Amino acid sequence: MKDSPVAVVFDLFALNHYVSGPVAGLAVAELISEVGAEGRLAAVSALALTQALASHSPDRDKSFGFAQLQWFLTENSDLAVFSMTPGQVEPTSRVMQTGWVEVGFAHTILLAVTHNAQFATADPVAARSILGLDWPILDVSERPFS
Amino acid sequence: MIGGMTKKIAVSLPDDVAGYLEAQPNASATVAAAVRARMRPARLEEMLVVLGYEITEDGKAAWRRQLSQPMSPAAQERAQQLRADFGIAEHS
């Protein structure tokens, strides 16, 4: 097996925490920065990113958070945006049934399992319920040493 | 970045690096890719700082420790089980 370049996947909770502002989102920013410094990738599901963008309306073009999310799409090559492939459709539906979760979260879980990646979230309960207690879950709701 | 513009630069390289480059079909592209990989983390961090995130070495070091933890045998077992349950293949 070849090691995946993906070190961490970020779920919608982590994205929302990141874009809530430079203070609250600092843990996420430091994690993205560290992953980039190690030459690895931080990944996000295109579906979760779509949901995060959709939550910014109606004056979303003026919002700090919306600008941050757009930046993920354009400038930041260290954050990989994964679209859902045809082969992931059926497996993602299984994750949805297993955890009674919505499609963006299920696709994020699928990415973590596929890439053996750590799971970054600001709400670990939902991820733990599917991935289990032993999966490396990074709680980005606070900085790891604070 | 302005696409298409190039500049000729003379550099001195150790023998092993020069030998490797000489064996590449496009040495300039190989050098450009390597240098861009080196530039990227610094550029990313600069962007985050511009956006107002005050990145600290302590914060990054704390994540580094967590990222360096190997997946436990129990988690690997769980991953295999989930891949089987969901019908997915491991990254290869």
PDB file of C-alpha atoms in Angstrom, chain A residues 1-5 7-8 18-19 21-22 25-27 29-38 64 68 71 75-78 90-91 94-95 98 109-110 113-116 118 130-132 134-136 138-140 142-145, chain B residues 36-37 39-92:
ATOM      1  CA  MET A   1       0.000   0.000   0.000  1.00  0.00           C
ATOM      2  CA  LYS A   2       1.224   3.459  -0.870  1.00  0.00           C
ATOM      3  CA  ASP A   3       0.743   6.051   1.866  1.00  0.00           C
ATOM      4  CA  SER A   4      -1.862   8.628   0.950  1.00  0.00           C
ATOM      5  CA  PRO A   5      -0.684  12.242   0.760  1.00  0.00           C
ATOM      6  CA  ALA A   7      -3.008  13.639   6.345  1.00  0.00           C
ATOM      7  CA  VAL A   8      -6.269  15.160   7.589  1.00  0.00           C
ATOM      8  CA  TYR A  18     -12.360  28.088  10.836  1.00  0.00           C
ATOM      9  CA  VAL A  19     -14.394  30.776   9.091  1.00  0.00           C
ATOM     10  CA  GLY A  21     -12.896  34.290  12.661  1.00  0.00           C
ATOM     11  CA  PRO A  22      -9.129  34.470  13.129  1.00  0.00           C
ATOM     12  CA  GLY A  25     -10.474  29.489  13.851  1.00  0.00           C
ATOM     13  CA  LEU A  26      -6.805  29.711  14.785  1.00  0.00           C
ATOM     14  CA  ALA A  27      -6.520  26.011  15.665  1.00  0.00           C
ATOM     15  CA  ALA A  29      -5.353  27.565  10.536  1.00  0.00           C
ATOM     16  CA  GLU A  30      -2.394  26.217  12.514  1.00  0.00           C
ATOM     17  CA  LEU A  31      -3.335  22.664  11.595  1.00  0.00           C
ATOM     18  CA  ILE A  32      -3.602  23.515   7.876  1.00  0.00           C
ATOM     19  CA  SER A  33      -0.280  25.311   8.097  1.00  0.00           C
ATOM     20  CA  GLU A  34       1.453  22.379   9.800  1.00  0.00           C
ATOM     21  CA  VAL A  35       0.091  19.856   7.314  1.00  0.00           C
ATOM     22  CA  GLY A  36       1.356  22.048   4.464  1.00  0.00           C
ATOM     23  CA  ALA A  37       4.754  22.407   6.111  1.00  0.00           C
ATOM     24  CA  GLU A  38       5.028  18.615   6.218  1.00  0.00           C
ATOM     25  CA  PHE A  64     -15.319  37.185   6.149  1.00  0.00           C
ATOM     26  CA  GLN A  68     -12.276  32.342   3.470  1.00  0.00           C
ATOM     27  CA  TRP A  71      -9.999  31.125  -0.825  1.00  0.00           C
ATOM     28  CA  GLU A  75      -5.479  30.019  -3.811  1.00  0.00           C
ATOM     29  CA  ASN A  76      -4.710  27.378  -1.251  1.00  0.00           C
ATOM     30  CA  SER A  77      -3.241  24.424  -3.078  1.00  0.00           C
ATOM     31  CA  ASP A  78      -2.465  22.707   0.233  1.00  0.00           C
ATOM     32  CA  GLU A  90     -23.156   4.003  -3.250  1.00  0.00           C
ATOM     33  CA  PRO A  91     -20.591   3.742  -0.411  1.00  0.00           C
ATOM     34  CA  ARG A  94     -24.131   3.391   3.158  1.00  0.00           C
ATOM     35  CA  VAL A  95     -22.347   5.804   5.486  1.00  0.00           C
ATOM     36  CA  THR A  98     -25.089   3.784   9.139  1.00  0.00           C
ATOM     37  CA  ILE A 109     -16.146  10.129   6.587  1.00  0.00           C
ATOM     38  CA  LEU A 110     -15.600   8.176   3.396  1.00  0.00           C
ATOM     39  CA  VAL A 113     -11.557   5.912   5.737  1.00  0.00           C
ATOM     40  CA  THR A 114     -10.249   5.736   2.163  1.00  0.00           C
ATOM     41  CA  HIS A 115      -7.090   7.686   2.952  1.00  0.00           C
ATOM     42  CA  ASN A 116      -6.553   6.442   6.533  1.00  0.00           C
ATOM     43  CA  GLN A 118      -7.044  11.866  10.725  1.00  0.00           C
ATOM     44  CA  ILE A 130     -19.174   6.157  13.006  1.00  0.00           C
ATOM     45  CA  LEU A 131     -15.381   5.984  13.071  1.00  0.00           C
ATOM     46  CA  GLY A 132     -15.199   4.574  16.593  1.00  0.00           C
ATOM     47  CA  ASP A 134      -9.854   4.563  18.395  1.00  0.00           C
ATOM     48  CA  TRP A 135      -9.856   6.663  15.216  1.00  0.00           C
ATOM     49  CA  PRO A 136      -7.543   9.699  15.433  1.00  0.00           C
ATOM     50  CA  LEU A 138      -8.560  16.120  16.030  1.00  0.00           C
ATOM     51  CA  ASP A 139     -10.846  18.455  17.961  1.00  0.00           C
ATOM     52  CA  VAL A 140     -10.258  21.873  16.410  1.00  0.00           C
ATOM     53  CA  GLU A 142      -9.749  24.623  20.733  1.00  0.00           C
ATOM     54  CA  ARG A 143      -6.014  24.721  20.290  1.00  0.00           C
ATOM     55  CA  PRO A 144      -4.376  21.434  21.331  1.00  0.00           C
ATOM     56  CA  PHE A 145      -2.206  22.858  24.099  1.00  0.00           C
TER      57      PHE A 145
ATOM     58  CA  ARG B  36       7.576  25.467  -5.937  1.00  0.00           C
ATOM     59  CA  ALA B  37       7.082  22.644  -3.419  1.00  0.00           C
ATOM     60  CA  MET B  39       7.817  27.784  -1.620  1.00  0.00           C
ATOM     61  CA  ARG B  40       4.276  26.554  -0.943  1.00  0.00           C
ATOM     62  CA  PRO B  41       4.221  26.187   2.871  1.00  0.00           C
ATOM     63  CA  ALA B  42       5.749  29.627   3.354  1.00  0.00           C
ATOM     64  CA  ARG B  43       3.238  31.176   0.946  1.00  0.00           C
ATOM     65  CA  LEU B  44       0.335  29.414   2.664  1.00  0.00           C
ATOM     66  CA  GLU B  45       1.373  30.682   6.063  1.00  0.00           C
ATOM     67  CA  GLU B  46       1.833  34.198   4.702  1.00  0.00           C
ATOM     68  CA  MET B  47      -1.716  34.078   3.379  1.00  0.00           C
ATOM     69  CA  LEU B  48      -3.135  32.921   6.699  1.00  0.00           C
ATOM     70  CA  VAL B  49      -1.319  35.750   8.483  1.00  0.00           C
ATOM     71  CA  VAL B  50      -2.665  38.291   5.987  1.00  0.00           C
ATOM     72  CA  LEU B  51      -6.161  36.982   6.710  1.00  0.00           C
ATOM     73  CA  GLY B  52      -5.625  37.688  10.399  1.00  0.00           C
ATOM     74  CA  TYR B  53      -4.717  34.260  11.746  1.00  0.00           C
ATOM     75  CA  GLU B  54      -1.797  34.685  14.125  1.00  0.00           C
ATOM     76  CA  ILE B  55      -0.094  31.358  13.534  1.00  0.00           C
ATOM     77  CA  THR B  56       2.285  30.318  16.324  1.00  0.00           C
ATOM     78  CA  GLU B  57       5.103  27.798  16.388  1.00  0.00           C
ATOM     79  CA  ASP B  58       3.674  26.356  19.627  1.00  0.00           C
ATOM     80  CA  GLY B  59       0.340  25.739  17.951  1.00  0.00           C
ATOM     81  CA  LYS B  60       1.916  24.080  14.930  1.00  0.00           C
ATOM     82  CA  ALA B  61       4.194  21.996  17.149  1.00  0.00           C
ATOM     83  CA  ALA B  62       1.215  20.721  19.121  1.00  0.00           C
ATOM     84  CA  TRP B  63      -0.495  19.597  15.918  1.00  0.00           C
ATOM     85  CA  ARG B  64       2.797  18.138  14.657  1.00  0.00           C
ATOM     86  CA  ARG B  65       2.868  15.845  17.687  1.00  0.00           C
ATOM     87  CA  GLN B  66      -0.674  14.684  17.027  1.00  0.00           C
ATOM     88  CA  LEU B  67      -0.110  14.238  13.296  1.00  0.00           C
ATOM     89  CA  SER B  68       2.992  12.127  13.927  1.00  0.00           C
ATOM     90  CA  GLN B  69       1.053   9.580  15.977  1.00  0.00           C
ATOM     91  CA  PRO B  70       0.735   6.365  13.964  1.00  0.00           C
ATOM     92  CA  MET B  71      -2.731   4.933  13.592  1.00  0.00           C
ATOM     93  CA  SER B  72      -3.211   2.391  16.387  1.00  0.00           C
ATOM     94  CA  PRO B  73      -3.766  -1.280  15.559  1.00  0.00           C
ATOM     95  CA  ALA B  74      -7.344  -0.923  16.837  1.00  0.00           C
ATOM     96  CA  ALA B  75      -7.960   2.015  14.483  1.00  0.00           C
ATOM     97  CA  GLN B  76      -6.421   0.112  11.567  1.00  0.00           C
ATOM     98  CA  GLU B  77      -8.715  -2.788  12.320  1.00  0.00           C
ATOM     99  CA  ARG B  78     -11.649  -0.397  12.447  1.00  0.00           C
ATOM    100  CA  ALA B  79     -10.608   1.094   9.099  1.00  0.00           C
ATOM    101  CA  GLN B  80     -10.579  -2.344   7.486  1.00  0.00           C
ATOM    102  CA  GLN B  81     -13.985  -3.109   8.934  1.00  0.00           C
ATOM    103  CA  LEU B  82     -15.430   0.211   7.710  1.00  0.00           C
ATOM    104  CA  ARG B  83     -13.984  -0.271   4.222  1.00  0.00           C
ATOM    105  CA  ALA B  84     -15.651  -3.673   4.096  1.00  0.00           C
ATOM    106  CA  ASP B  85     -18.942  -2.319   5.488  1.00  0.00           C
ATOM    107  CA  PHE B  86     -19.078   0.604   3.062  1.00  0.00           C
ATOM    108  CA  GLY B  87     -17.651  -1.260   0.072  1.00  0.00           C
ATOM    109  CA  ILE B  88     -14.663   0.987  -0.532  1.00  0.00           C
ATOM    110  CA  ALA B  89     -11.036   0.407  -1.401  1.00  0.00           C
ATOM    111  CA  GLU B  90      -8.092   1.831   0.463  1.00  0.00           C
ATOM    112  CA  HIS B  91      -6.121   4.588  -1.265  1.00  0.00           C
ATOM    113  CA  SER B  92      -3.425   3.022  -3.440  1.00  0.00           C
TER     114      SER B  92
END
